[in-house]
XYZ file of C-alpha atoms in Angstrom:
342
model
C 23.148 32.382 -16.104
C 24.447 28.935 -16.711
C 26.872 27.860 -19.155
C 23.822 26.498 -21.400
C 21.735 29.824 -21.176
C 21.498 31.619 -24.734
C 23.553 35.087 -24.356
C 21.095 38.165 -24.023
C 20.816 39.945 -27.433
C 21.576 43.235 -27.318
C 21.097 46.000 -30.112
C 24.318 47.025 -31.681
C 25.877 50.759 -31.722
C 27.929 52.609 -34.374
C 24.898 51.850 -36.977
C 24.677 54.122 -40.435
C 24.401 57.669 -39.830
C 20.600 58.687 -39.368
C 19.604 55.860 -37.368
C 17.258 56.395 -34.465
C 18.239 56.212 -30.685
C 17.878 52.586 -29.163
C 14.342 52.333 -28.416
C 13.076 54.948 -30.970
C 11.165 54.205 -34.304
C 13.947 54.558 -37.453
C 13.607 57.727 -39.656
C 11.383 57.015 -42.682
C 13.460 57.027 -46.048
C 12.530 59.872 -48.645
C 10.302 58.909 -51.192
C 9.059 62.034 -52.597
C 5.944 62.133 -50.355
C 7.694 64.987 -48.158
C 8.006 67.625 -50.837
C 10.907 66.819 -52.460
C 10.873 65.699 -56.160
C 13.554 63.208 -55.776
C 15.942 65.551 -58.018
C 16.835 68.049 -55.438
C 14.103 70.556 -56.615
C 11.014 71.457 -54.344
C 7.771 70.376 -55.246
C 5.689 71.217 -52.008
C 6.242 72.771 -48.650
C 9.923 73.059 -47.298
C 11.354 69.853 -45.812
C 11.785 70.478 -42.064
C 15.406 71.315 -40.716
C 16.666 68.275 -39.139
C 16.792 68.148 -35.471
C 19.580 69.150 -33.454
C 20.485 65.711 -32.419
C 20.620 64.645 -36.111
C 22.635 67.938 -36.961
C 24.865 66.765 -34.107
C 25.390 63.194 -35.162
C 26.429 64.435 -38.810
C 28.959 66.921 -37.765
C 30.326 64.851 -34.957
C 29.331 67.328 -32.266
C 27.347 66.650 -28.967
C 23.769 68.515 -28.778
C 23.155 70.045 -25.483
C 20.645 67.389 -23.345
C 19.921 65.639 -27.030
C 21.387 62.219 -28.385
C 24.015 62.223 -25.731
C 21.583 61.760 -23.035
C 19.641 59.162 -25.028
C 22.951 57.391 -25.635
C 23.810 57.290 -21.920
C 20.188 56.104 -21.216
C 20.689 53.435 -23.669
C 23.959 52.194 -22.177
C 22.540 52.219 -18.571
C 19.406 50.162 -19.803
C 21.783 47.719 -21.582
C 23.792 47.514 -18.430
C 20.871 46.957 -16.472
C 19.736 44.007 -18.641
C 22.893 42.477 -18.573
C 22.825 42.498 -14.568
C 19.530 40.958 -14.340
C 20.548 38.387 -16.569
C 23.849 37.716 -14.418
C 21.777 37.763 -11.219
C 19.262 35.614 -13.184
C 21.990 32.887 -13.773
C 23.367 33.206 -10.435
C 19.980 32.678 -8.751
C 19.809 29.475 -11.046
C 23.046 28.377 -10.099
C 21.980 28.992 -6.126
C 19.095 26.850 -6.753
C 20.980 24.089 -8.072
C 23.781 24.228 -5.715
C 21.174 24.262 -2.662
C 19.354 21.489 -4.284
C 22.497 19.477 -4.196
C 22.910 20.003 -0.511
C 25.023 23.026 -0.235
C 24.604 24.853 2.693
C 23.465 21.991 4.754
C 25.329 21.157 8.031
C 27.355 18.458 7.597
C 28.614 16.104 10.930
C 32.053 14.504 9.911
C 32.059 10.935 11.817
C 34.968 9.262 10.136
C 38.411 9.861 8.985
C 39.804 9.424 5.217
C 43.293 7.611 5.471
C 45.199 6.597 2.203
C 41.984 6.987 0.058
C 39.897 4.648 2.574
C 37.344 5.284 5.395
C 38.096 4.286 8.858
C 36.355 5.058 12.289
C 39.565 5.871 14.067
C 42.329 8.448 13.436
C 45.207 7.515 11.273
C 47.824 9.576 13.812
C 48.709 6.726 16.107
C 51.595 8.864 17.249
C 49.758 11.693 18.931
C 47.445 9.221 20.583
C 50.687 7.769 21.943
C 52.290 11.050 22.851
C 49.500 11.396 25.318
C 49.349 8.151 26.687
C 52.818 6.802 27.214
C 53.646 9.323 30.009
C 51.075 7.149 32.010
C 52.092 3.915 31.077
C 55.023 1.987 33.421
C 56.811 -0.949 33.942
C 56.556 -2.741 36.680
C 58.853 -5.646 38.309
C 58.198 -7.899 41.099
C 61.166 -9.542 42.921
C 60.340 -12.788 45.090
C 62.332 -14.415 47.369
C 62.231 -18.132 47.103
C 62.892 -20.809 49.559
C 63.871 -23.268 46.624
C 67.550 -23.445 46.961
C 67.906 -24.857 43.265
C 66.588 -21.585 41.835
C 69.324 -19.343 40.361
C 70.191 -15.695 41.608
C 70.152 -16.894 44.996
C 66.667 -18.170 45.407
C 65.160 -14.911 43.813
C 62.656 -14.721 40.878
C 61.465 -11.551 38.947
C 58.102 -11.147 37.473
C 57.783 -8.178 34.644
C 54.462 -6.756 33.613
C 53.157 -3.389 32.941
C 50.913 -0.687 34.825
C 48.671 2.067 34.332
C 48.408 5.455 36.331
C 45.062 6.180 37.140
C 46.036 8.733 39.945
C 48.114 11.539 39.745
C 49.249 11.211 43.561
C 50.766 7.552 42.690
C 47.823 5.094 42.245
C 48.670 2.403 39.413
C 46.637 -0.610 38.065
C 48.274 -3.975 36.896
C 47.478 -7.444 36.528
C 47.290 -9.403 40.264
C 49.559 -12.471 38.438
C 52.274 -9.914 37.826
C 52.888 -9.319 41.516
C 51.545 -12.706 42.889
C 54.659 -14.014 44.273
C 55.353 -10.415 46.268
C 51.459 -10.518 47.627
C 52.258 -14.109 49.229
C 55.230 -12.696 50.884
C 57.605 -11.294 48.854
C 60.541 -9.077 48.514
C 59.189 -5.862 46.804
C 57.912 -4.166 43.913
C 59.668 -1.363 41.567
C 57.938 1.024 38.978
C 59.846 2.650 36.199
C 58.232 5.690 34.844
C 58.277 6.864 31.276
C 61.052 9.487 32.315
C 63.247 6.289 33.323
C 62.945 7.160 37.158
C 62.510 4.083 39.382
C 60.513 4.149 42.509
C 59.414 1.266 44.891
C 55.632 0.571 45.067
C 53.432 -1.046 47.732
C 50.465 -3.255 46.937
C 47.334 -1.949 48.338
C 45.263 -4.806 47.186
C 45.273 -7.727 45.121
C 42.318 -9.775 43.604
C 43.104 -12.841 42.140
C 39.760 -13.824 40.989
C 39.745 -10.880 38.689
C 43.412 -10.745 37.851
C 43.739 -6.617 39.144
C 45.881 -5.474 41.601
C 46.188 -1.821 42.841
C 49.692 -0.295 43.520
C 50.809 3.029 45.120
C 53.962 5.019 44.928
C 54.784 7.390 47.580
C 56.081 10.840 47.397
C 54.797 11.785 43.958
C 52.288 14.111 42.684
C 50.825 15.557 39.118
C 51.574 12.168 37.560
C 49.757 11.962 33.897
C 47.126 9.661 34.147
C 44.903 7.441 31.892
C 41.127 7.684 31.995
C 38.819 4.300 32.039
C 36.511 4.569 29.125
C 33.364 3.041 28.345
C 33.991 -0.633 27.546
C 30.227 -1.368 27.232
C 30.131 0.476 24.095
C 32.872 -1.404 22.546
C 32.232 -3.454 19.552
C 33.640 -5.880 17.108
C 35.304 -3.887 14.389
C 36.479 -0.710 16.872
C 40.271 0.240 16.728
C 42.324 -0.508 19.757
C 46.247 0.164 20.689
C 47.595 -2.121 22.990
C 50.670 -0.680 24.879
C 53.042 -2.615 27.415
C 56.866 -3.695 28.064
C 56.946 -6.782 26.469
C 59.372 -9.351 27.373
C 61.014 -6.711 29.493
C 62.994 -5.198 26.679
C 65.004 -2.171 27.186
C 64.019 0.907 25.050
C 60.437 1.653 26.019
C 57.174 0.048 25.825
C 56.011 -2.014 22.488
C 52.731 -0.602 20.768
C 50.512 -2.897 18.640
C 47.206 -2.057 16.936
C 44.194 -4.032 16.208
C 40.190 -4.308 16.361
C 37.786 -5.732 19.137
C 37.579 -9.225 17.943
C 34.690 -9.966 20.487
C 33.387 -8.933 23.707
C 31.767 -10.924 26.634
C 34.034 -13.502 26.519
C 34.787 -16.075 29.641
C 37.984 -17.990 29.878
C 39.661 -19.920 33.065
C 42.748 -18.402 34.193
C 45.548 -19.261 36.702
C 44.891 -17.696 40.282
C 48.109 -19.004 41.727
C 48.911 -22.031 43.889
C 47.092 -24.476 41.534
C 43.920 -22.399 41.696
C 41.917 -21.825 38.815
C 39.604 -18.653 38.395
C 37.296 -17.837 35.732
C 37.526 -14.445 34.233
C 34.361 -12.875 32.533
C 33.123 -10.092 30.346
C 36.739 -10.041 28.636
C 37.530 -8.360 25.409
C 39.010 -10.297 22.544
C 41.184 -8.484 20.615
C 43.770 -9.280 17.852
C 46.242 -6.694 18.856
C 49.433 -8.836 19.465
C 50.542 -8.898 23.476
C 53.258 -10.907 25.168
C 54.841 -11.686 28.337
C 55.583 -8.504 29.824
C 52.538 -6.814 28.443
C 50.192 -8.094 31.287
C 48.570 -5.085 33.101
C 48.909 -2.658 30.174
C 46.253 -0.546 28.510
C 44.222 -1.407 25.575
C 43.196 2.086 24.129
C 40.185 3.265 22.142
C 40.585 5.822 19.179
C 40.132 8.402 21.767
C 42.925 7.350 23.992
C 40.774 5.978 26.767
C 41.392 2.807 28.553
C 38.658 -0.042 27.510
C 40.727 -2.702 28.654
C 43.688 -4.156 30.913
C 45.655 -6.486 28.825
C 45.859 -9.772 30.548
C 46.202 -13.088 28.819
C 46.593 -14.734 24.998
C 45.258 -17.956 23.797
C 48.094 -20.342 22.840
C 48.131 -23.254 20.685
C 48.175 -26.943 22.299
C 48.683 -30.293 20.526
C 44.890 -30.476 19.833
C 44.199 -26.947 18.995
C 45.496 -23.855 17.088
C 45.393 -20.344 18.303
C 46.316 -17.158 16.403
C 45.880 -13.558 16.957
C 43.703 -14.125 20.095
C 44.533 -11.804 22.977
C 42.111 -10.819 26.125
C 41.863 -7.633 28.255
C 39.860 -7.101 31.207
C 37.097 -4.823 30.519
C 37.123 -1.210 31.824
C 33.495 -1.529 33.197
C 34.713 -4.408 35.272
C 37.785 -2.555 36.494
C 35.506 0.373 37.570
C 33.213 -1.613 39.555
C 36.088 -3.128 41.177
C 38.275 -0.283 41.905
C 36.338 1.088 44.853
C 37.061 -2.153 46.864
C 40.762 -2.165 45.590
C 41.350 1.150 47.322
C 39.818 -0.094 50.367
C 42.248 -2.692 50.455
C 40.537 -5.553 49.189
């Protein structure tokens, strides 16, 4: 029964003495035609004796099998009416609820964050807890022949790497280890637990700015998975991780969105040679020197890109919030060749 339904009208109990039981016709009032003369005398046949039920009602006693049973039956009938009415009301409410969608399967594809709706989870910390152990700092030290360089002719380049193999495979940018690949001193990798190990360069592809490193003697390393960059679209939320500027205290974390896909830009390939990087992801997540080689993660914590470069202003153009990452699909296609040594 809805709030607007009229309540069921029920007969009252405790009516005047002599009322008929619920459902029976009331006893007729005396008008003298029953053998009485209206004065207490008799003018005809004697009036029938009152029934046991009527006598019991007047004396306050129960008649065996009489009015008490009828009263119980009447009460049960009343309760039955009320129950039917309640069920009818509940049925109406059920119909209204089902008409409004109650009981239908609902699939939630978005997250509610601070009153707004977002396509990515608000818990960035949980994403980082899973990703950070697989992000490493990369340092390449190069011996230079130029005697005017400081530190005794040694130069150091710093960047970021991504553990993609539990036995020590690490991806980074080729430009981070370029000097080493050209005849250098060596590369070291610092893991999330602050331990540092030497790494060797398996292969470096300057044309695509990718390098594969290997650390020996390790196992069961946490890894990051390459995601599907082909499904990335402008507006998708991303998180960039890297050892910006080589600062102490761990990696930097920034957030943003995919600004564009399929970008092409020129890049320095070393020794004055230019390369043309294609199918890049553009993002407004801030990256800096030292972030090169670090992961660009989607909302699920998968690597959709490897951060590689930023657009900078010149005397003729202005650039703000424009960073580029090598698409994960490109990395996946080149990985077998890198593992084979280039």
